[in-house]
Short mmCIF file of C-alpha atoms and ligand atoms in Angstrom, two decimals:
data_model
loop_
_atom_site.label_atom_id
_atom_site.label_comp_id
_atom_site.label_asym_id
_atom_site.label_seq_id
_atom_site.Cartn_x
_atom_site.Cartn_y
_atom_site.Cartn_z
CA MET A 1 0.00 0.00 0.00
CA ASN A 2 1.55 3.31 -1.08
CA ILE A 3 0.22 6.34 0.77
CA ILE A 4 0.70 10.08 0.45
CA ILE A 5 0.32 12.14 3.61
CA THR A 6 -0.51 15.70 2.73
CA GLY A 7 -1.28 18.84 4.72
CA LEU A 8 -4.67 20.41 4.01
CA GLN A 9 -4.18 23.81 5.64
CA TRP A 10 -1.18 26.18 5.95
CA GLY A 11 1.24 23.56 7.28
CA ASP A 12 1.75 22.54 10.92
CA GLU A 13 -1.26 20.20 10.77
CA GLY A 14 0.51 17.47 12.76
CA LYS A 15 1.56 15.46 9.72
CA GLY A 16 4.69 14.20 11.50
CA LYS A 17 2.55 12.40 14.05
CA ILE A 18 0.34 10.72 11.43
CA VAL A 19 3.40 9.82 9.36
CA ASP A 20 5.01 8.36 12.46
CA TYR A 21 1.88 6.34 13.16
CA LEU A 22 1.71 4.96 9.61
CA THR A 23 5.45 4.36 9.45
CA GLU A 24 5.06 1.21 11.49
CA SER A 25 3.59 -0.56 8.46
CA ALA A 26 5.73 1.21 5.83
CA ASP A 27 9.08 0.12 4.42
CA VAL A 28 10.20 3.32 2.73
CA ILE A 29 9.47 6.90 3.87
CA ILE A 30 9.98 9.66 1.31
CA ARG A 31 10.27 13.45 1.47
CA ALA A 32 9.59 14.81 -2.02
CA GLN A 33 9.41 18.63 -1.71
CA GLY A 34 10.27 21.61 0.45
CA GLY A 35 13.44 21.97 2.46
CA ASN A 36 14.42 22.71 6.03
CA ASN A 37 11.64 25.30 6.20
CA ALA A 38 9.57 22.33 7.40
CA GLY A 39 9.49 21.35 11.05
CA HIS A 40 7.96 18.01 11.96
CA THR A 41 7.63 17.25 15.64
CA VAL A 42 7.46 13.61 16.68
CA ILE A 43 7.02 12.63 20.33
CA THR A 44 7.75 9.07 21.44
CA GLY A 45 7.48 8.42 25.18
CA ASN A 46 9.72 11.00 26.87
CA ASP A 47 11.61 11.91 23.71
CA LYS A 48 10.74 14.80 21.44
CA TYR A 49 12.33 15.09 18.00
CA VAL A 50 12.03 18.04 15.65
CA LEU A 51 12.88 17.01 12.10
CA HIS A 52 13.41 19.47 9.26
CA LEU A 53 14.78 17.59 6.25
CA LEU A 54 14.99 14.03 7.53
CA PRO A 55 11.93 11.85 6.90
CA SER A 56 10.22 10.79 10.15
CA GLY A 57 11.06 7.13 9.46
CA ILE A 58 14.61 7.95 10.54
CA LEU A 59 13.48 7.40 14.15
CA TRP A 60 12.66 3.74 13.42
CA ASN A 61 14.99 0.81 12.93
CA ALA A 62 15.04 -1.01 9.60
CA LYS A 63 13.20 1.62 7.55
CA THR A 64 14.59 3.19 4.40
CA ASN A 65 14.30 6.99 4.24
CA VAL A 66 14.57 8.92 1.00
CA ILE A 67 15.07 12.63 0.35
CA GLY A 68 13.79 12.90 -3.21
CA ASN A 69 14.75 15.04 -6.19
CA GLY A 70 12.03 17.60 -5.44
CA VAL A 71 13.58 18.64 -2.11
CA VAL A 72 16.01 21.56 -1.76
CA ILE A 73 18.88 20.73 0.61
CA ASP A 74 21.00 23.02 2.74
CA PRO A 75 23.99 20.65 3.07
CA ALA A 76 25.37 22.14 6.33
CA GLY A 77 21.85 22.24 7.83
CA LEU A 78 21.28 18.58 6.96
CA VAL A 79 24.63 17.54 8.47
CA GLN A 80 23.72 19.36 11.70
CA GLU A 81 20.34 17.65 11.76
CA ILE A 82 21.89 14.22 11.24
CA GLU A 83 24.40 14.86 14.03
CA ARG A 84 21.66 16.06 16.40
CA ILE A 85 19.68 12.87 15.86
CA GLU A 86 22.79 10.69 16.15
CA THR A 87 23.63 12.18 19.57
CA LYS A 88 20.30 10.73 20.71
CA GLY A 89 21.65 7.26 19.91
CA ILE A 90 19.97 6.82 16.51
CA ALA A 91 22.50 5.76 13.88
CA ILE A 92 21.95 7.12 10.37
CA THR A 93 23.72 4.75 8.01
CA PRO A 94 23.92 5.13 4.19
CA ASN A 95 21.34 2.33 3.88
CA LYS A 96 18.93 4.10 6.18
CA LEU A 97 19.09 7.50 4.47
CA LEU A 98 19.25 7.91 0.70
CA ILE A 99 19.54 11.38 -0.85
CA SER A 100 18.66 12.03 -4.49
CA ASP A 101 21.55 13.13 -6.67
CA ARG A 102 19.01 15.37 -8.47
CA ALA A 103 18.01 17.33 -5.35
CA HIS A 104 18.94 21.01 -5.55
CA VAL A 105 21.32 22.73 -3.15
CA VAL A 106 20.45 25.69 -0.93
CA LEU A 107 23.55 27.90 -0.68
CA PRO A 108 24.25 30.27 2.24
CA CYS A 109 23.70 33.22 -0.12
CA HIS A 110 20.19 31.93 -0.92
CA LYS A 111 19.26 32.53 2.73
CA GLU A 112 20.59 36.07 2.63
CA LEU A 113 18.75 36.74 -0.66
CA ASP A 114 15.57 35.42 0.97
CA ALA A 115 16.00 37.87 3.87
CA ALA A 116 16.85 40.74 1.50
CA ARG A 117 13.73 40.16 -0.56
CA GLU A 118 11.57 40.04 2.53
CA ALA A 119 13.09 43.32 3.79
CA ALA A 120 12.47 44.95 0.41
CA LEU A 121 8.81 43.89 0.49
CA GLY A 122 8.25 45.74 3.79
CA ASP A 123 4.70 45.26 5.07
CA GLN A 124 3.91 43.17 1.98
CA LYS A 125 6.44 40.54 3.07
CA ILE A 126 5.61 36.83 2.73
CA GLY A 127 6.83 35.99 6.24
CA THR A 128 9.22 33.29 4.98
CA THR A 129 11.31 31.08 7.23
CA LYS A 130 14.41 32.78 5.69
CA ARG A 131 15.92 29.37 4.92
CA GLY A 132 16.65 30.32 1.30
CA ILE A 133 13.88 28.09 -0.05
CA GLY A 134 12.40 30.56 -2.57
CA PRO A 135 15.76 31.64 -4.08
CA ALA A 136 16.94 27.99 -4.33
CA TYR A 137 13.76 26.92 -6.16
CA ALA A 138 13.97 30.07 -8.31
CA ASP A 139 17.47 29.02 -9.43
CA LYS A 140 16.13 25.53 -10.19
CA ILE A 141 13.34 26.88 -12.39
CA ASN A 142 15.69 29.45 -13.89
CA ARG A 143 17.97 26.53 -14.86
CA CYS A 144 20.98 27.90 -13.01
CA GLY A 145 20.71 25.84 -9.81
CA LEU A 146 23.25 23.44 -8.39
CA ARG A 147 22.30 19.81 -7.77
CA MET A 148 23.81 17.28 -5.43
CA ALA A 149 25.27 15.45 -8.45
CA ASP A 150 27.07 18.65 -9.44
CA LEU A 151 28.91 18.73 -6.12
CA MET A 152 30.56 15.38 -6.95
CA ASP A 153 32.80 17.24 -9.40
CA ARG A 154 34.80 19.60 -7.18
CA GLU A 155 36.10 21.74 -9.99
CA PHE A 156 32.69 22.25 -11.57
CA ALA A 157 31.09 22.89 -8.17
CA THR A 158 33.75 25.48 -7.28
CA ALA A 159 33.17 27.37 -10.53
CA GLN A 160 29.37 27.26 -10.15
CA ILE A 161 29.38 28.40 -6.52
CA THR A 162 31.83 31.20 -7.33
CA ARG A 163 29.52 32.42 -10.11
CA ARG A 164 26.41 32.22 -7.93
CA VAL A 165 28.05 34.00 -5.00
CA ALA A 166 29.19 36.82 -7.29
CA GLU A 167 25.61 37.24 -8.62
CA ALA A 168 24.18 37.17 -5.11
CA ASN A 169 26.76 39.69 -3.85
CA ALA A 170 25.76 42.13 -6.58
CA VAL A 171 22.15 42.03 -5.30
CA LEU A 172 23.11 42.10 -1.61
CA ALA A 173 25.37 45.11 -2.15
CA LEU A 174 22.36 47.08 -3.38
CA HIS A 175 20.71 46.45 -0.01
CA ASP A 176 23.88 47.12 2.05
CA LEU A 177 23.81 43.50 3.23
CA THR A 178 26.60 41.05 4.08
CA ILE A 179 28.72 40.17 1.10
CA PHE A 180 29.80 36.52 0.91
CA ASP A 181 33.34 35.28 0.51
CA ALA A 182 33.16 32.65 -2.26
CA GLY A 183 36.03 30.66 -0.75
CA GLN A 184 34.20 30.34 2.59
CA VAL A 185 30.97 29.31 0.90
CA ILE A 186 32.77 26.68 -1.20
CA ASP A 187 34.47 25.36 1.90
CA GLU A 188 31.22 25.17 3.93
CA VAL A 189 29.21 23.52 1.16
CA LEU A 190 31.83 21.02 0.03
CA THR A 191 32.79 20.03 3.59
CA ALA A 192 29.14 19.28 4.38
CA PHE A 193 28.78 17.50 1.04
CA GLU A 194 31.65 15.11 1.90
CA ARG A 195 29.75 14.08 5.03
CA LEU A 196 26.60 13.48 2.93
CA ARG A 197 28.35 11.80 -0.03
CA PRO A 198 27.82 8.16 1.12
CA HIS A 199 24.04 8.81 1.17
CA ILE A 200 23.79 10.38 -2.29
CA THR A 201 22.55 8.16 -5.08
CA ASN A 202 20.08 7.86 -7.95
CA THR A 203 17.04 7.22 -5.76
CA ILE A 204 14.59 6.76 -8.67
CA PRO A 205 15.40 3.12 -9.65
CA ILE A 206 15.66 2.22 -5.95
CA LEU A 207 12.14 3.54 -5.33
CA HIS A 208 10.80 1.77 -8.41
CA ALA A 209 12.38 -1.53 -7.31
CA ALA A 210 10.79 -1.11 -3.86
CA TRP A 211 7.40 -0.42 -5.46
CA LYS A 212 7.66 -3.38 -7.88
CA SER A 213 8.66 -5.77 -5.10
CA GLY A 214 5.52 -4.88 -3.14
CA LYS A 215 7.14 -2.77 -0.41
CA SER A 216 4.96 -0.11 1.23
CA LEU A 217 5.90 3.47 0.43
CA LEU A 218 4.90 6.43 2.55
CA PHE A 219 5.23 9.98 1.24
CA GLU A 220 5.68 12.56 3.96
CA GLY A 221 4.30 15.87 2.72
CA ALA A 222 5.76 19.10 4.07
CA GLN A 223 3.86 22.38 4.53
CA GLY A 224 0.23 22.37 3.39
CA THR A 225 -2.14 22.88 0.47
CA LEU A 226 -2.70 26.60 1.09
CA LEU A 227 1.07 27.08 0.86
CA ASP A 228 1.27 25.27 -2.50
CA ILE A 229 2.83 27.40 -5.24
CA ASP A 230 -0.15 26.68 -7.56
CA PHE A 231 -3.11 26.09 -5.24
CA GLY A 232 -2.20 28.19 -2.21
CA THR A 233 -2.93 31.77 -1.20
CA TYR A 234 -0.43 33.13 -3.75
CA PRO A 235 1.89 35.00 -3.29
CA PHE A 236 1.79 34.07 0.42
CA VAL A 237 2.94 30.53 -0.28
CA THR A 238 6.11 28.47 -0.31
CA SER A 239 7.95 27.68 -3.54
CA SER A 240 7.07 24.01 -4.09
CA ASN A 241 4.04 21.86 -4.91
CA THR A 242 3.05 20.79 -1.43
CA THR A 243 0.00 18.92 -2.76
CA ALA A 244 -0.18 15.21 -3.60
CA GLY A 245 1.10 15.66 -7.18
CA GLY A 246 4.36 17.01 -5.77
CA SER A 247 5.03 13.60 -4.21
CA CYS A 248 5.27 12.12 -7.70
CA THR A 249 7.27 14.83 -9.43
CA GLY A 250 9.51 15.10 -6.39
CA SER A 251 10.37 11.40 -6.22
CA GLY A 252 10.10 9.93 -9.72
CA LEU A 253 7.29 7.58 -8.69
CA PRO A 254 4.29 7.90 -11.04
CA PRO A 255 0.67 8.64 -10.01
CA THR A 256 -0.18 4.99 -10.81
CA ALA A 257 1.97 3.94 -7.83
CA ILE A 258 -0.31 5.72 -5.35
CA ASP A 259 -3.07 3.82 -3.52
CA ALA A 260 -4.33 6.36 -0.99
CA VAL A 261 -3.99 10.01 0.04
CA ILE A 262 -4.43 10.87 3.70
CA GLY A 263 -5.17 14.56 4.21
CA VAL A 264 -4.13 15.94 7.58
CA CYS A 265 -5.84 18.91 9.18
CA LYS A 266 -6.20 20.33 12.65
CA ALA A 267 -9.59 20.47 14.33
CA TYR A 268 -9.18 24.24 13.95
CA THR A 269 -6.94 26.34 11.64
CA THR A 270 -3.52 27.91 12.12
CA ARG A 271 -1.14 29.88 9.99
CA VAL A 272 2.24 31.57 10.29
CA GLY A 273 3.58 34.20 7.94
CA SER A 274 1.44 36.75 6.12
CA GLY A 275 -1.59 36.48 3.86
CA PRO A 276 -5.33 35.95 4.10
CA PHE A 277 -6.81 34.09 7.05
CA PRO A 278 -10.59 34.65 7.08
CA THR A 279 -11.37 32.49 10.13
CA GLY A 280 -8.48 33.87 12.22
CA ASP A 281 -9.74 34.57 15.75
CA GLN A 282 -7.86 36.43 18.46
CA GLY A 283 -9.83 34.80 21.28
CA LEU A 284 -9.00 31.30 20.06
CA SER A 285 -5.35 32.31 19.48
CA ASP A 286 -5.02 33.65 23.04
CA PHE A 287 -6.71 30.55 24.42
CA LEU A 288 -4.43 28.09 22.58
CA HIS A 289 -1.25 30.10 23.26
CA GLY A 290 -2.29 30.19 26.92
CA LEU A 291 -2.24 26.38 26.84
CA GLY A 292 1.33 26.57 25.48
CA ARG A 293 0.11 25.38 22.09
CA GLU A 294 0.77 26.66 18.59
CA PHE A 295 4.33 27.95 18.64
CA GLY A 296 6.31 27.15 15.46
CA ALA A 297 8.69 24.15 15.49
CA THR A 298 11.17 25.81 13.10
CA THR A 299 11.07 29.45 14.14
CA GLY A 300 9.30 29.46 17.55
CA ARG A 301 6.85 32.07 16.19
CA PRO A 302 3.35 32.05 17.74
CA ARG A 303 0.95 30.83 15.05
CA GLY A 304 -2.25 32.70 14.28
CA CYS A 305 -5.24 30.51 15.19
CA GLY A 306 -8.78 30.42 13.89
CA TRP A 307 -11.88 28.33 13.43
CA LEU A 308 -12.10 25.30 11.20
CA ASP A 309 -12.45 26.46 7.59
CA THR A 310 -14.16 23.91 5.34
CA VAL A 311 -14.00 26.23 2.31
CA LEU A 312 -10.26 25.61 2.34
CA LEU A 313 -10.54 21.96 3.34
CA ARG A 314 -13.09 21.16 0.61
CA PHE A 315 -10.71 22.60 -1.99
CA ALA A 316 -7.72 20.83 -0.43
CA CYS A 317 -9.56 17.49 -0.59
CA MET A 318 -10.30 18.13 -4.28
CA VAL A 319 -6.82 19.01 -5.46
CA ASN A 320 -5.11 16.30 -3.41
CA GLY A 321 -7.63 13.54 -4.14
CA VAL A 322 -7.90 12.86 -0.41
CA THR A 323 -9.27 9.41 0.41
CA GLY A 324 -9.32 9.80 4.20
CA LEU A 325 -8.97 12.66 6.69
CA ALA A 326 -6.70 12.69 9.73
CA VAL A 327 -7.94 15.33 12.18
CA THR A 328 -5.31 16.28 14.75
CA ASN A 329 -5.25 18.49 17.86
CA VAL A 330 -8.87 17.69 18.70
CA ASP A 331 -7.85 17.97 22.36
CA GLY A 332 -6.96 21.64 21.77
CA LEU A 333 -10.71 22.38 21.72
CA ASP A 334 -11.53 20.28 24.82
CA ALA A 335 -12.35 23.25 27.03
CA TYR A 336 -14.22 25.45 24.56
CA GLU A 337 -17.92 26.00 25.14
CA THR A 338 -19.13 26.60 21.59
CA LEU A 339 -17.29 25.86 18.37
CA GLN A 340 -17.61 27.41 14.95
CA ILE A 341 -17.14 25.82 11.55
CA CYS A 342 -16.86 28.02 8.48
CA THR A 343 -18.94 26.58 5.64
CA ALA A 344 -18.65 29.38 3.04
CA TYR A 345 -17.30 32.91 2.45
CA ASP A 346 -19.60 35.87 1.95
CA VAL A 347 -17.67 38.20 -0.37
CA GLY A 348 -20.38 40.84 -0.61
CA ASP A 349 -22.05 40.10 -3.92
CA GLU A 350 -21.80 36.30 -3.77
CA ILE A 351 -21.19 33.29 -1.57
CA HIS A 352 -18.06 31.21 -2.22
CA THR A 353 -17.82 27.57 -1.22
CA LEU A 354 -14.30 27.30 -2.69
CA PRO A 355 -11.38 29.70 -2.13
CA PRO A 356 -11.12 32.58 -4.62
CA ALA A 357 -8.00 33.34 -6.66
CA ASP A 358 -8.14 37.13 -6.63
CA ARG A 359 -6.76 39.18 -3.78
CA SER A 360 -9.71 41.55 -3.54
CA ALA A 361 -12.13 38.67 -2.91
CA TRP A 362 -9.85 37.39 -0.15
CA ALA A 363 -9.84 40.84 1.39
CA ARG A 364 -13.66 40.94 1.40
CA ALA A 365 -14.26 37.32 2.50
CA VAL A 366 -16.39 37.11 5.63
CA PRO A 367 -16.80 33.57 7.01
CA VAL A 368 -20.28 32.08 7.18
CA TYR A 369 -20.32 30.03 10.39
CA GLU A 370 -22.23 27.09 11.72
CA THR A 371 -22.14 26.83 15.52
CA LEU A 372 -21.74 23.48 17.29
CA PRO A 373 -21.66 22.75 21.02
CA GLY A 374 -18.23 22.01 22.53
CA TRP A 375 -17.71 18.70 24.38
CA GLN A 376 -15.98 20.34 27.36
CA CYS A 377 -14.19 17.31 28.66
CA ASP A 378 -10.71 15.84 28.42
CA THR A 379 -10.14 13.67 25.35
CA THR A 380 -6.40 13.12 25.85
CA SER A 381 -6.78 9.83 27.70
CA VAL A 382 -9.34 8.38 25.29
CA THR A 383 -7.91 5.22 23.72
CA SER A 384 -10.49 4.38 21.05
CA TYR A 385 -12.70 6.34 18.68
CA GLN A 386 -15.83 4.84 20.27
CA GLN A 387 -14.90 6.38 23.65
CA LEU A 388 -14.89 9.94 22.29
CA PRO A 389 -17.72 12.14 23.56
CA GLU A 390 -20.78 12.13 21.23
CA ARG A 391 -20.32 15.88 20.63
CA THR A 392 -16.74 15.32 19.46
CA LYS A 393 -17.95 12.66 17.05
CA SER A 394 -20.70 15.01 15.76
CA TYR A 395 -18.11 17.73 15.17
CA LEU A 396 -15.86 15.29 13.25
CA ASN A 397 -18.77 13.87 11.26
CA ARG A 398 -19.86 17.35 10.25
CA LEU A 399 -16.31 18.16 9.17
CA GLY A 400 -16.19 15.01 6.99
CA GLN A 401 -19.63 15.77 5.56
CA LEU A 402 -18.68 19.35 4.60
CA CYS A 403 -15.51 18.13 2.88
CA GLY A 404 -17.06 15.06 1.25
CA VAL A 405 -14.36 12.75 2.68
CA PRO A 406 -14.61 10.43 5.72
CA VAL A 407 -12.51 10.97 8.84
CA ALA A 408 -10.06 8.05 9.15
CA PHE A 409 -7.81 9.13 12.05
CA VAL A 410 -8.25 11.39 15.08
CA GLY A 411 -5.40 12.89 17.11
CA VAL A 412 -6.04 13.69 20.78
CA GLY A 413 -2.48 14.43 21.91
CA PRO A 414 1.13 14.44 20.79
CA ASP A 415 2.05 10.86 21.76
CA ARG A 416 2.02 7.92 19.32
CA LYS A 417 -0.62 6.27 21.50
CA GLN A 418 -2.97 9.25 21.14
CA THR A 419 -3.88 8.54 17.51
CA LEU A 420 -7.32 6.93 17.19
CA VAL A 421 -8.44 4.94 14.18
CA VAL A 422 -12.03 5.50 13.03
CA PRO A 423 -13.59 2.04 12.54
P1 IMP B 1 9.32 29.73 2.88
O1 IMP B 1 8.89 28.34 2.58
O2 IMP B 1 10.37 29.79 3.95
O3 IMP B 1 9.71 30.47 1.65
O4 IMP B 1 8.07 30.52 3.50
C1 IMP B 1 6.91 30.80 2.71
C2 IMP B 1 5.66 30.68 3.55
O5 IMP B 1 5.47 29.31 3.91
C3 IMP B 1 5.69 31.44 4.87
O6 IMP B 1 4.37 31.88 5.17
C4 IMP B 1 6.13 30.40 5.87
O7 IMP B 1 5.71 30.71 7.18
C5 IMP B 1 5.39 29.20 5.32
N1 IMP B 1 6.00 27.91 5.70
C6 IMP B 1 7.08 27.32 5.17
N2 IMP B 1 7.31 26.13 5.77
C7 IMP B 1 6.33 25.97 6.67
C8 IMP B 1 6.00 24.91 7.58
O8 IMP B 1 6.65 23.87 7.67
N3 IMP B 1 4.90 25.12 8.35
C9 IMP B 1 4.12 26.24 8.24
N4 IMP B 1 4.40 27.23 7.42
C10 IMP B 1 5.49 27.10 6.62
#
């Protein structure tokens, strides 16, 4: 069974936890897009791991983990991440982690260009993670990027990095920002590359062989549908296809290899960065932050919080081909008295049941809410779906109904044991 796990909101839906849960029955876990802008938190017993580029399967023995061609890799950042995990006693051997030789490289100057562009945008800024993701993907599309395979040839890599640093310096100088020393950049990138070299390979035939031999593949999506470069709230998006199709183009496995798509969403909505957020609600934000919830795993930023938005979820289910929903963080709403679900947007002259493309409609969108009673009891110790309060089940059923997809998993806490399977 080959499954794609995809985020249905603006990222941070708790995909890491669902991936971790499904990893038990998977053989190969694949990251196919994004970079170390992602932050997946996995909690097992007393241990908490925050993963950025490494697939969550790295925490298990005897699983193969693949970073596919669609990912952009900051070599020094990946080495640090590997070392951090290894200090916790988890060995990362070349057999356990395979890195595509076609994956593109994030250079230190990409990060600075990311920051420079954000500064230039002023109050129109995207709110990026400043990890150089946009500039690295821009180089890829502009056909001037550097791939892992290119770093194998030291002479070629040195010439390419020197050229790219000179171009970046010309832009940075205009903004009075730090100018890079090409020699230092070459040294940093190639030193990190040597540490990664044993892991780098042509991952495509390996993935096909695994598929053909009946192994189970699990695609671990990063970010979420509303951050997708095509389907998201453009321009307030990331620079990759975060939706299910990106799993194929970012790995070399075809759509015919996919058996199911699990869409992950929170029981409410959150977003970091800028851009439209019609159901954003200060009261709910204060409440969840007061519980110590909803601070970013990568940047520590408090996330904006809001009510469940089924206009977005309906669209996300469409474009991803979601076959089952995983609803996480249900316990976050345990204490709330009344809950709201947005079913449509009132944009003045018409009602939208799918997200608009134009910015002015976003600016005018007023959520149309349905009110449901809260369950007001603790769900964190519930161990089966049947034990959930009837009001929680009604809320989840309504969510599934409004999206046209059944709820398959429910998350009531961060631990592996707190994932409930809907019978
Ligand atoms: P970038 O991917 O760093 O270029 O950031 C673009 C937008 O995507 C910003 O709004 C970021 O906050 C958002 N973003 C990127 N990665 C994540 C993530 O893993 N979770 C949530 N938001 C993200």
